[in-house]
Coordinates of C-alpha atoms in Angstrom, one line a residue:
Chain A
M186 CA -166.7 -78.0 77.3
I187 CA -168.1 -80.5 79.9
T188 CA -165.8 -83.1 81.3
V189 CA -166.9 -85.9 83.6
R190 CA -164.1 -87.5 85.6
G191 CA -164.7 -90.6 87.8
L192 CA -168.3 -89.7 88.5
Y193 CA -169.9 -92.0 91.0
K194 CA -173.5 -91.9 92.5
K195 CA -175.4 -94.3 94.6
F196 CA -179.1 -94.1 95.4
G197 CA -179.4 -96.3 98.5
K198 CA -177.9 -99.6 97.4
L199 CA -178.4 -98.9 93.7
E200 CA -175.3 -97.8 91.8
A201 CA -176.8 -95.2 89.4
L202 CA -173.4 -94.0 88.0
S203 CA -170.2 -96.0 88.4
N204 CA -166.8 -94.4 87.7
L205 CA -167.9 -92.5 84.6
Y206 CA -165.4 -90.7 82.4
L207 CA -166.8 -88.6 79.5
D208 CA -166.0 -85.6 77.5
F209 CA -168.5 -83.4 75.8
E210 CA -167.0 -80.9 73.3
K211 CA -168.2 -77.7 71.8
G212 CA -169.7 -77.9 68.3
K213 CA -170.7 -81.5 68.7
S214 CA -174.0 -83.2 69.3
Y215 CA -174.2 -86.2 71.6
A216 CA -176.7 -88.9 71.9
V217 CA -176.8 -90.4 75.4
I218 CA -178.5 -93.7 75.2
G219 CA -179.0 -96.8 77.3
P220 CA -181.8 -99.0 78.7
N221 CA -184.3 -97.7 81.3
G222 CA -182.6 -97.0 84.6
S223 CA -179.1 -96.9 83.1
G224 CA -178.2 -93.6 84.6
K225 CA -178.8 -91.2 81.7
T226 CA -181.0 -88.8 83.6
T227 CA -178.8 -89.1 86.7
L228 CA -175.8 -88.0 84.5
I229 CA -177.8 -85.0 83.2
K230 CA -179.0 -84.0 86.6
S231 CA -175.5 -84.3 88.0
I232 CA -174.3 -81.9 85.3
L233 CA -177.0 -79.5 86.2
G234 CA -176.2 -79.7 89.9
L235 CA -179.6 -81.2 90.8
V236 CA -178.1 -84.5 91.8
I237 CA -175.0 -84.2 94.1
P238 CA -172.5 -86.9 93.1
D239 CA -170.8 -89.0 95.7
E240 CA -167.4 -89.0 94.1
G241 CA -165.8 -87.6 91.0
Q242 CA -165.2 -84.3 89.2
L243 CA -167.5 -82.4 86.9
Q244 CA -166.1 -79.5 85.0
C245 CA -167.7 -77.0 82.7
E246 CA -165.2 -75.0 80.6
G247 CA -162.4 -75.9 82.9
T248 CA -163.9 -75.0 86.2
S249 CA -165.5 -77.3 88.7
I250 CA -169.3 -77.1 88.8
L251 CA -169.7 -78.6 92.3
N252 CA -171.3 -76.0 94.6
H253 CA -171.2 -73.5 91.7
W254 CA -174.1 -72.1 89.8
H255 CA -172.9 -69.4 87.4
Y256 CA -172.1 -72.0 84.8
R257 CA -175.9 -72.8 84.5
E258 CA -176.2 -69.5 82.6
K259 CA -174.7 -71.4 79.7
I260 CA -177.2 -74.3 79.9
G261 CA -180.7 -74.7 78.5
Y262 CA -182.4 -77.7 80.0
M263 CA -185.5 -79.6 79.0
P264 CA -186.3 -82.1 81.6
Q265 CA -187.8 -85.5 80.9
F266 CA -191.0 -84.6 82.7
A267 CA -192.0 -81.0 82.3
T268 CA -193.2 -79.9 85.7
F269 CA -194.3 -76.4 86.4
P270 CA -196.0 -74.7 89.3
N271 CA -199.6 -75.7 88.6
H272 CA -201.5 -72.4 89.4
L273 CA -199.0 -70.3 87.4
K274 CA -200.1 -69.0 83.9
V275 CA -197.8 -69.7 80.9
G276 CA -197.2 -66.0 80.4
Q277 CA -196.4 -65.5 84.0
L278 CA -193.8 -68.3 83.9
M279 CA -192.2 -66.8 80.8
E280 CA -192.0 -63.4 82.5
M281 CA -190.7 -64.9 85.7
M282 CA -187.9 -66.8 83.9
K283 CA -186.8 -63.6 82.1
D284 CA -186.8 -61.8 85.4
L285 CA -184.8 -64.5 87.2
R286 CA -182.1 -64.5 84.5
P287 CA -181.0 -60.9 84.6
G288 CA -178.3 -59.8 82.1
H289 CA -177.9 -59.6 78.4
Y290 CA -179.3 -62.5 76.5
V291 CA -180.3 -62.7 73.0
L292 CA -183.8 -63.9 73.4
D293 CA -184.7 -66.7 71.0
E294 CA -188.5 -66.8 70.8
E295 CA -188.7 -68.9 67.6
L296 CA -190.2 -71.9 69.4
I297 CA -192.6 -69.7 71.3
Q298 CA -193.9 -68.5 67.9
A299 CA -193.8 -71.9 66.2
Y300 CA -195.8 -73.5 69.0
Q301 CA -198.1 -70.5 69.3
L302 CA -197.5 -70.2 73.0
A303 CA -198.7 -66.6 73.1
D304 CA -202.2 -67.9 72.5
I305 CA -202.2 -69.9 75.7
S306 CA -200.3 -67.4 77.8
N307 CA -203.4 -66.9 80.0
K308 CA -203.9 -70.6 80.7
R309 CA -202.7 -72.1 84.0
F310 CA -200.4 -75.1 83.9
Y311 CA -202.8 -77.5 85.5
T312 CA -205.2 -77.1 82.5
L313 CA -202.4 -78.0 80.0
S314 CA -201.8 -81.4 78.5
G315 CA -198.5 -83.2 79.0
G316 CA -197.6 -82.4 75.4
T317 CA -198.3 -78.7 75.7
R318 CA -196.2 -78.5 78.8
Q319 CA -193.4 -80.2 76.9
K320 CA -193.7 -77.5 74.2
V321 CA -193.4 -74.8 76.9
S322 CA -190.4 -76.7 78.3
A323 CA -188.7 -76.8 74.9
A324 CA -189.3 -73.1 74.2
L325 CA -187.8 -72.3 77.7
A326 CA -184.7 -74.4 77.0
F327 CA -183.9 -72.4 73.8
L328 CA -185.2 -69.0 75.1
F329 CA -181.9 -67.6 76.4
S330 CA -179.8 -68.9 73.4
P331 CA -177.5 -71.0 75.6
P332 CA -174.4 -72.5 74.2
I333 CA -175.1 -75.9 75.9
L334 CA -178.5 -77.6 75.4
I335 CA -179.4 -80.6 77.4
L336 CA -182.6 -82.3 76.2
D337 CA -183.8 -85.3 78.2
E338 CA -186.2 -87.2 75.9
P339 CA -187.3 -84.1 74.1
T340 CA -189.8 -85.6 71.8
A341 CA -191.6 -87.9 74.2
G342 CA -195.2 -86.8 74.4
L343 CA -195.1 -84.3 71.6
D344 CA -197.4 -84.7 68.6
P345 CA -195.7 -85.5 65.2
Y346 CA -196.0 -82.0 64.0
A347 CA -194.4 -80.5 67.1
V348 CA -191.7 -83.1 66.9
E349 CA -190.8 -81.9 63.4
I350 CA -190.6 -78.3 64.6
L351 CA -188.4 -79.2 67.4
K352 CA -186.1 -81.4 65.2
S353 CA -185.6 -78.7 62.7
K354 CA -185.0 -76.2 65.5
I355 CA -182.2 -78.5 66.8
Q356 CA -180.8 -79.0 63.3
N357 CA -180.7 -75.2 62.7
E358 CA -179.0 -74.6 66.1
R359 CA -176.2 -77.2 65.5
T360 CA -173.4 -74.8 65.0
S361 CA -169.7 -74.9 65.9
E362 CA -170.5 -72.8 68.9
K363 CA -173.1 -75.1 70.5
L364 CA -173.1 -78.3 72.4
F365 CA -176.1 -80.6 72.3
M366 CA -176.7 -83.5 74.7
I367 CA -179.8 -85.5 73.8
T368 CA -181.3 -88.6 75.3
S369 CA -183.9 -90.6 73.6
H370 CA -185.1 -94.1 72.9
I371 CA -185.8 -93.4 69.2
M372 CA -182.6 -94.3 67.3
S373 CA -183.7 -92.9 64.0
E374 CA -184.3 -89.6 65.6
L375 CA -180.9 -89.6 67.2
E376 CA -179.2 -90.5 63.9
E377 CA -180.7 -87.3 62.5
L378 CA -179.8 -85.0 65.4
T379 CA -176.5 -86.2 66.7
S380 CA -173.0 -87.1 65.6
E381 CA -171.6 -88.7 68.7
V382 CA -173.0 -91.4 71.0
A383 CA -172.4 -92.5 74.6
Y384 CA -174.0 -95.8 75.6
L385 CA -174.6 -96.3 79.3
D386 CA -175.7 -99.5 81.0
S387 CA -176.3 -99.9 84.7
G388 CA -174.3 -96.7 85.3
K389 CA -171.3 -97.8 83.4
L390 CA -170.1 -96.5 80.1
R391 CA -170.1 -99.2 77.4
Y392 CA -169.3 -97.1 74.3
A393 CA -168.3 -93.6 73.5
G394 CA -167.4 -92.3 70.1
S395 CA -168.8 -91.1 66.8
I396 CA -171.8 -92.7 65.2
E397 CA -169.9 -93.0 62.0
D398 CA -167.1 -95.0 63.6
L399 CA -169.6 -97.3 65.3
K400 CA -171.5 -97.9 62.1
S401 CA -168.3 -98.6 60.1
S402 CA -166.8 -100.9 62.7
T403 CA -169.9 -103.0 63.0
R404 CA -170.7 -102.7 59.3
E405 CA -174.3 -101.7 60.0
S406 CA -176.1 -98.9 58.3
R407 CA -178.5 -98.0 61.1
L408 CA -177.6 -96.8 64.6
G409 CA -180.0 -99.2 66.4
K410 CA -178.5 -102.3 64.7
A411 CA -175.0 -101.0 65.2
I412 CA -175.6 -100.7 68.9
V413 CA -176.9 -104.2 69.1
A414 CA -174.0 -105.5 67.1
M415 CA -171.5 -103.7 69.3
L416 CA -173.2 -105.1 72.5
Q417 CA -173.1 -108.7 71.1
R418 CA -169.4 -108.4 70.1
Q419 CA -168.2 -107.2 73.6
P420 CA -170.7 -108.4 76.1
E421 CA -169.2 -106.9 79.3
K422 CA -166.0 -105.2 78.2
T423 CA -165.9 -101.4 78.6
T424 CA -164.8 -99.5 75.6
V425 CA -163.7 -95.9 75.7
Chain B
M50 CA -182.2 -63.3 96.8
I51 CA -184.7 -60.5 96.7
R52 CA -185.6 -61.4 93.1
V53 CA -186.3 -65.0 94.0
G54 CA -188.0 -64.1 97.3
K55 CA -190.3 -61.8 95.4
H56 CA -191.5 -64.6 93.2
I57 CA -192.1 -66.9 96.1
V58 CA -194.1 -64.2 98.0
Q59 CA -196.1 -63.6 94.8
D60 CA -196.8 -67.4 94.7
L61 CA -197.8 -67.4 98.4
M62 CA -200.2 -64.5 97.8
R63 CA -201.8 -66.4 94.9
N64 CA -202.5 -69.1 97.4
R65 CA -205.6 -68.0 99.3
F66 CA -204.7 -69.9 102.4
I67 CA -202.6 -67.1 103.9
L68 CA -205.5 -64.7 103.5
A69 CA -208.0 -67.2 105.0
Y70 CA -205.6 -67.7 108.0
T71 CA -205.3 -64.0 108.5
G72 CA -209.1 -63.6 108.4
L73 CA -209.6 -66.5 110.9
L74 CA -207.1 -65.1 113.4
L75 CA -208.7 -61.6 113.0
V76 CA -212.2 -62.9 113.6
L77 CA -211.1 -65.0 116.6
S78 CA -209.2 -62.2 118.2
V79 CA -211.9 -59.6 117.8
S80 CA -214.7 -61.9 119.0
M81 CA -212.7 -62.8 122.1
F82 CA -212.5 -59.2 123.0
S83 CA -216.2 -58.5 122.3
L84 CA -217.3 -61.6 124.3
D85 CA -215.3 -60.6 127.4
S86 CA -215.6 -57.1 128.9
D87 CA -212.3 -57.6 130.8
P88 CA -209.5 -57.2 128.2
G89 CA -207.1 -59.1 130.5
K90 CA -209.3 -62.2 130.4
A91 CA -209.7 -61.9 126.7
T92 CA -205.9 -61.8 126.4
L93 CA -205.7 -64.9 128.4
S94 CA -208.1 -66.7 126.0
L95 CA -206.0 -65.5 123.1
L96 CA -203.0 -67.1 124.8
N97 CA -204.3 -70.5 123.8
L98 CA -204.8 -69.4 120.3
V99 CA -201.2 -68.1 120.2
L100 CA -199.8 -71.2 121.8
L101 CA -201.8 -73.9 120.0
V102 CA -203.3 -72.7 116.7
V103 CA -200.5 -70.5 115.5
P104 CA -197.7 -73.2 115.8
L105 CA -200.0 -75.8 114.3
V106 CA -200.9 -73.8 111.3
S107 CA -197.4 -72.5 110.8
I108 CA -195.8 -76.0 110.8
I109 CA -198.5 -77.7 108.7
F110 CA -198.8 -75.0 106.1
T111 CA -195.1 -74.6 105.6
T112 CA -194.6 -78.4 105.1
I113 CA -197.5 -78.7 102.7
Y114 CA -196.4 -75.6 100.8
F115 CA -192.8 -76.9 100.5
F116 CA -194.0 -80.3 99.1
N117 CA -196.3 -78.5 96.7
S118 CA -193.6 -76.1 95.4
Y119 CA -191.2 -79.0 94.7
E120 CA -191.7 -78.4 90.9
F121 CA -191.0 -74.7 91.4
I122 CA -187.8 -75.4 93.4
E123 CA -186.7 -77.9 90.7
L124 CA -187.3 -75.3 88.0
L125 CA -185.4 -72.6 90.0
L126 CA -182.4 -75.0 90.6
S127 CA -182.0 -75.8 86.9
Q128 CA -181.6 -72.0 86.4
P129 CA -178.4 -70.1 87.2
I130 CA -179.5 -69.5 90.8
N131 CA -177.6 -70.5 93.9
R132 CA -179.1 -73.3 95.9
K133 CA -178.6 -71.3 99.1
V134 CA -180.6 -68.4 97.6
V135 CA -183.5 -70.7 96.7
F136 CA -183.6 -72.3 100.2
F137 CA -183.3 -69.2 102.2
S138 CA -185.7 -67.3 100.0
E139 CA -188.3 -70.0 100.8
V140 CA -187.6 -69.7 104.5
V141 CA -187.7 -65.9 104.6
A142 CA -190.8 -65.7 102.4
L143 CA -192.8 -68.2 104.4
S144 CA -191.6 -66.6 107.7
A145 CA -192.6 -63.2 106.4
A146 CA -196.0 -64.3 105.1
L147 CA -197.0 -66.2 108.2
G148 CA -195.6 -63.5 110.5
M149 CA -197.6 -60.9 108.6
A150 CA -200.7 -63.0 109.0
F151 CA -200.2 -63.2 112.7
M152 CA -199.5 -59.4 113.0
I153 CA -202.6 -58.5 111.2
G154 CA -204.8 -61.2 112.7
V155 CA -203.7 -61.0 116.4
G156 CA -201.1 -58.2 116.8
L157 CA -203.3 -55.4 115.4
P158 CA -206.5 -56.2 117.4
L159 CA -204.4 -56.6 120.6
L160 CA -202.6 -53.3 120.0
I161 CA -205.9 -51.5 119.4
L162 CA -208.1 -53.2 122.0
N163 CA -205.7 -53.9 124.8
P164 CA -202.6 -51.8 124.5
G165 CA -200.1 -52.2 127.3
G166 CA -200.0 -55.2 129.8
A167 CA -198.9 -58.4 128.3
T168 CA -199.7 -57.4 124.7
G169 CA -196.1 -56.6 123.7
Y170 CA -194.9 -60.0 125.0
M171 CA -197.8 -61.8 123.4
I172 CA -196.9 -60.4 120.0
L173 CA -193.2 -61.1 120.5
A174 CA -193.9 -64.7 121.6
G175 CA -196.4 -65.3 118.8
L176 CA -194.1 -64.0 116.1
L177 CA -191.1 -66.0 117.4
L178 CA -193.3 -69.1 117.8
T179 CA -194.4 -68.7 114.1
W180 CA -190.8 -68.6 113.0
V181 CA -189.7 -71.5 115.2
F182 CA -192.4 -73.7 113.8
V183 CA -191.8 -72.6 110.2
S184 CA -188.2 -73.7 110.6
L185 CA -189.2 -77.0 112.3
A186 CA -191.4 -77.6 109.3
F187 CA -188.4 -77.4 106.9
V188 CA -186.6 -80.0 108.9
A189 CA -189.7 -82.3 108.7
A190 CA -190.2 -81.6 105.0
L191 CA -186.5 -82.4 104.2
S192 CA -186.4 -85.5 106.3
T193 CA -188.5 -87.5 103.8
R194 CA -189.6 -87.5 100.2
D195 CA -193.1 -88.6 101.0
K196 CA -195.6 -85.9 101.6
A197 CA -197.8 -87.9 103.9
K198 CA -194.8 -88.9 106.1
G199 CA -193.7 -85.3 106.1
I200 CA -197.0 -84.1 107.4
G201 CA -197.1 -86.9 109.9
L202 CA -193.7 -85.8 111.2
T203 CA -194.9 -82.2 111.5
L204 CA -197.8 -83.4 113.6
L205 CA -195.5 -85.4 115.7
F206 CA -193.3 -82.3 116.3
W207 CA -196.4 -80.3 117.3
F208 CA -197.7 -83.0 119.7
Y209 CA -194.3 -83.3 121.2
F210 CA -193.9 -79.7 122.0
E211 CA -197.5 -79.1 123.0
L212 CA -198.3 -82.2 125.0
I213 CA -195.7 -84.9 125.2
Y214 CA -192.9 -82.8 126.5
D215 CA -195.1 -81.3 129.2
G216 CA -196.1 -84.7 130.3
F217 CA -192.5 -85.7 130.5
L218 CA -191.7 -82.5 132.5
L219 CA -194.6 -83.1 134.9
Y220 CA -193.4 -86.6 135.5
I221 CA -189.9 -85.4 136.4
I222 CA -191.4 -82.8 138.8
Y223 CA -193.6 -85.4 140.4
A224 CA -190.9 -88.1 140.7
F225 CA -188.3 -85.7 142.2
S226 CA -190.8 -83.6 144.2
D227 CA -188.6 -84.0 147.3
Y228 CA -185.8 -82.0 145.7
P229 CA -185.6 -78.3 144.9
L230 CA -186.3 -78.4 141.2
E231 CA -186.8 -74.7 140.3
K232 CA -183.5 -74.4 138.4
V233 CA -183.9 -77.8 136.8
T234 CA -187.4 -77.0 135.5
L235 CA -186.2 -73.6 134.3
A236 CA -183.4 -75.3 132.3
L237 CA -185.8 -77.9 131.0
T238 CA -188.3 -75.3 129.8
A239 CA -185.6 -73.9 127.6
L240 CA -185.8 -77.1 125.6
N241 CA -189.4 -76.4 124.6
P242 CA -190.1 -73.2 122.7
V243 CA -193.9 -73.4 123.5
D244 CA -193.2 -73.5 127.2
L245 CA -190.8 -70.6 127.0
A246 CA -193.5 -68.5 125.3
R247 CA -196.2 -69.7 127.7
I248 CA -194.3 -68.8 130.8
L249 CA -193.2 -65.5 129.4
I250 CA -196.8 -64.4 128.7
L251 CA -198.3 -66.0 131.8
L252 CA -196.0 -64.1 134.1
K253 CA -196.9 -60.8 132.4
L254 CA -200.6 -61.6 133.0
D255 CA -200.0 -61.3 136.8
I256 CA -201.3 -64.8 137.6
S257 CA -198.0 -66.2 138.7
A258 CA -199.3 -66.1 142.3
L259 CA -201.3 -69.2 141.3
M260 CA -198.1 -71.1 140.6
G261 CA -196.7 -71.1 144.2
Y262 CA -193.1 -71.0 145.0
T263 CA -191.9 -72.0 141.5
G264 CA -194.1 -69.2 140.2
A265 CA -192.4 -66.7 142.5
F266 CA -189.0 -68.0 141.3
Y267 CA -190.0 -67.8 137.7
Q268 CA -191.4 -64.3 138.3
N269 CA -188.0 -63.4 139.7
F270 CA -186.3 -64.6 136.6
F271 CA -188.7 -63.9 133.8
G272 CA -189.8 -60.6 135.4
S273 CA -186.4 -59.1 135.0
S274 CA -185.5 -57.6 131.6
Q275 CA -182.5 -59.9 131.7
G276 CA -184.8 -62.9 131.8
V277 CA -186.9 -61.6 128.9
L278 CA -183.8 -61.2 126.9
V279 CA -182.7 -64.7 127.7
V280 CA -186.1 -66.1 126.6
G281 CA -186.0 -64.0 123.4
V282 CA -182.5 -65.2 122.5
L283 CA -183.5 -68.9 123.3
L284 CA -186.6 -68.6 121.0
I285 CA -184.4 -67.0 118.2
L286 CA -182.0 -69.9 118.6
W287 CA -185.0 -72.3 118.3
A288 CA -185.9 -70.6 115.0
V289 CA -182.4 -70.5 113.6
A290 CA -180.9 -73.9 114.6
P291 CA -183.5 -76.0 112.7
V292 CA -183.2 -73.9 109.6
L293 CA -179.4 -74.5 109.6
L294 CA -180.1 -78.2 110.0
A295 CA -182.6 -78.1 107.2
W296 CA -180.1 -76.3 105.0
R297 CA -177.5 -79.0 105.6
K298 CA -180.1 -81.5 104.3
F299 CA -181.2 -79.3 101.4
S300 CA -177.6 -78.6 100.2
R301 CA -177.0 -82.4 99.8
K302 CA -180.4 -83.2 98.5
D303 CA -180.9 -84.9 95.1
I304 CA -183.8 -83.2 93.3

């Protein structure tokens, strides 16, 4: 569904992404992991067209996404830091987003109800806590029932109760029609939510494959340990 | 475009600054006419408002607004909306809002209290200057990621066009005073939108006699409808060119 071919991006002198090749297929759920500053968010922002890559091809369902925008109708995005116009009310934002995405969507308001966002629809964003903004952001990502969901550290800042709601929502939505791309630093969470893993380090791909394969080849039962074992076994070699 | 523009205008209206700016201009314009019994003189006082305050407010407000709506822009760009639409909606909405403030604050009192004379040119010049400085603001705001630096740059633009450039022009006139400089200075004023606006209005206020031979030469040029057309086109160019430059920057910007 999304193919990344030779993606290269430099911020000043820093190589954020270096010659990256990746495929994201429909019906699968991907964990994008790596240390801080390894290029996870840059990859996601490139796919969304927020970051303009220096080189390489990005395609969504066979057509290039560079300088295009229609493909974003298929994407629901939850950014790492939920930022909204401060003086806007929650309800106003929801109405605005619906207005800005004209067309026929099946509106999925499950999270709006689960997080009881209707109760705070009269509150302005500057009065909201980081976690509450994160809830609005999650509800917004799922609102238009998009086939591709890109969640950048979705559970960071959420309370345990809200995390469980989000996790079960993701589990329920994992159908053969949808593609999930999730970054997180919590390995146990990714084990629950994803089936594939892409490991990035300093903008380079170190591993891409299914979590099961990684576990069986390293003879580890947990994702975190399997990653560590994989890294120790092949310190600098790139595996695809 | 209209859909996105509508939301930006709504956002601007929620911001009370535009209303306050309109009110300030209105109070200043009306008080100048009530202080001076001669509407011609009051118009001359208003000239400074149009040439100094309007560009300053336009450029600073636009830059601050752009930096403050960064989250909004990021949100819009992660939706299925064209980057071009987001950018030009911002430009058009800000130009419209500040232009409207000028029309209500200065244009309306002028039309009511001093119709005729230089009023038409004053409104034209003020409106075009507003748009020129809005578009310069986008260049400044997109030249840096740092808000303080961006505002510093806008102030530099303003000082350059209001003071520094004129100093430079005077120096040239003084240094080459032995040569006929009318055409050269005429060409050099084209490089400064504020000067273009100033000369256009001054000549309509019939005080060009104070400016000697150059004034007569200018009167000859700016007095003709052809000259006014040239100034209008130059000011429009001054509004369009920076926007296109800013768009080049925005189209390649990493959000």
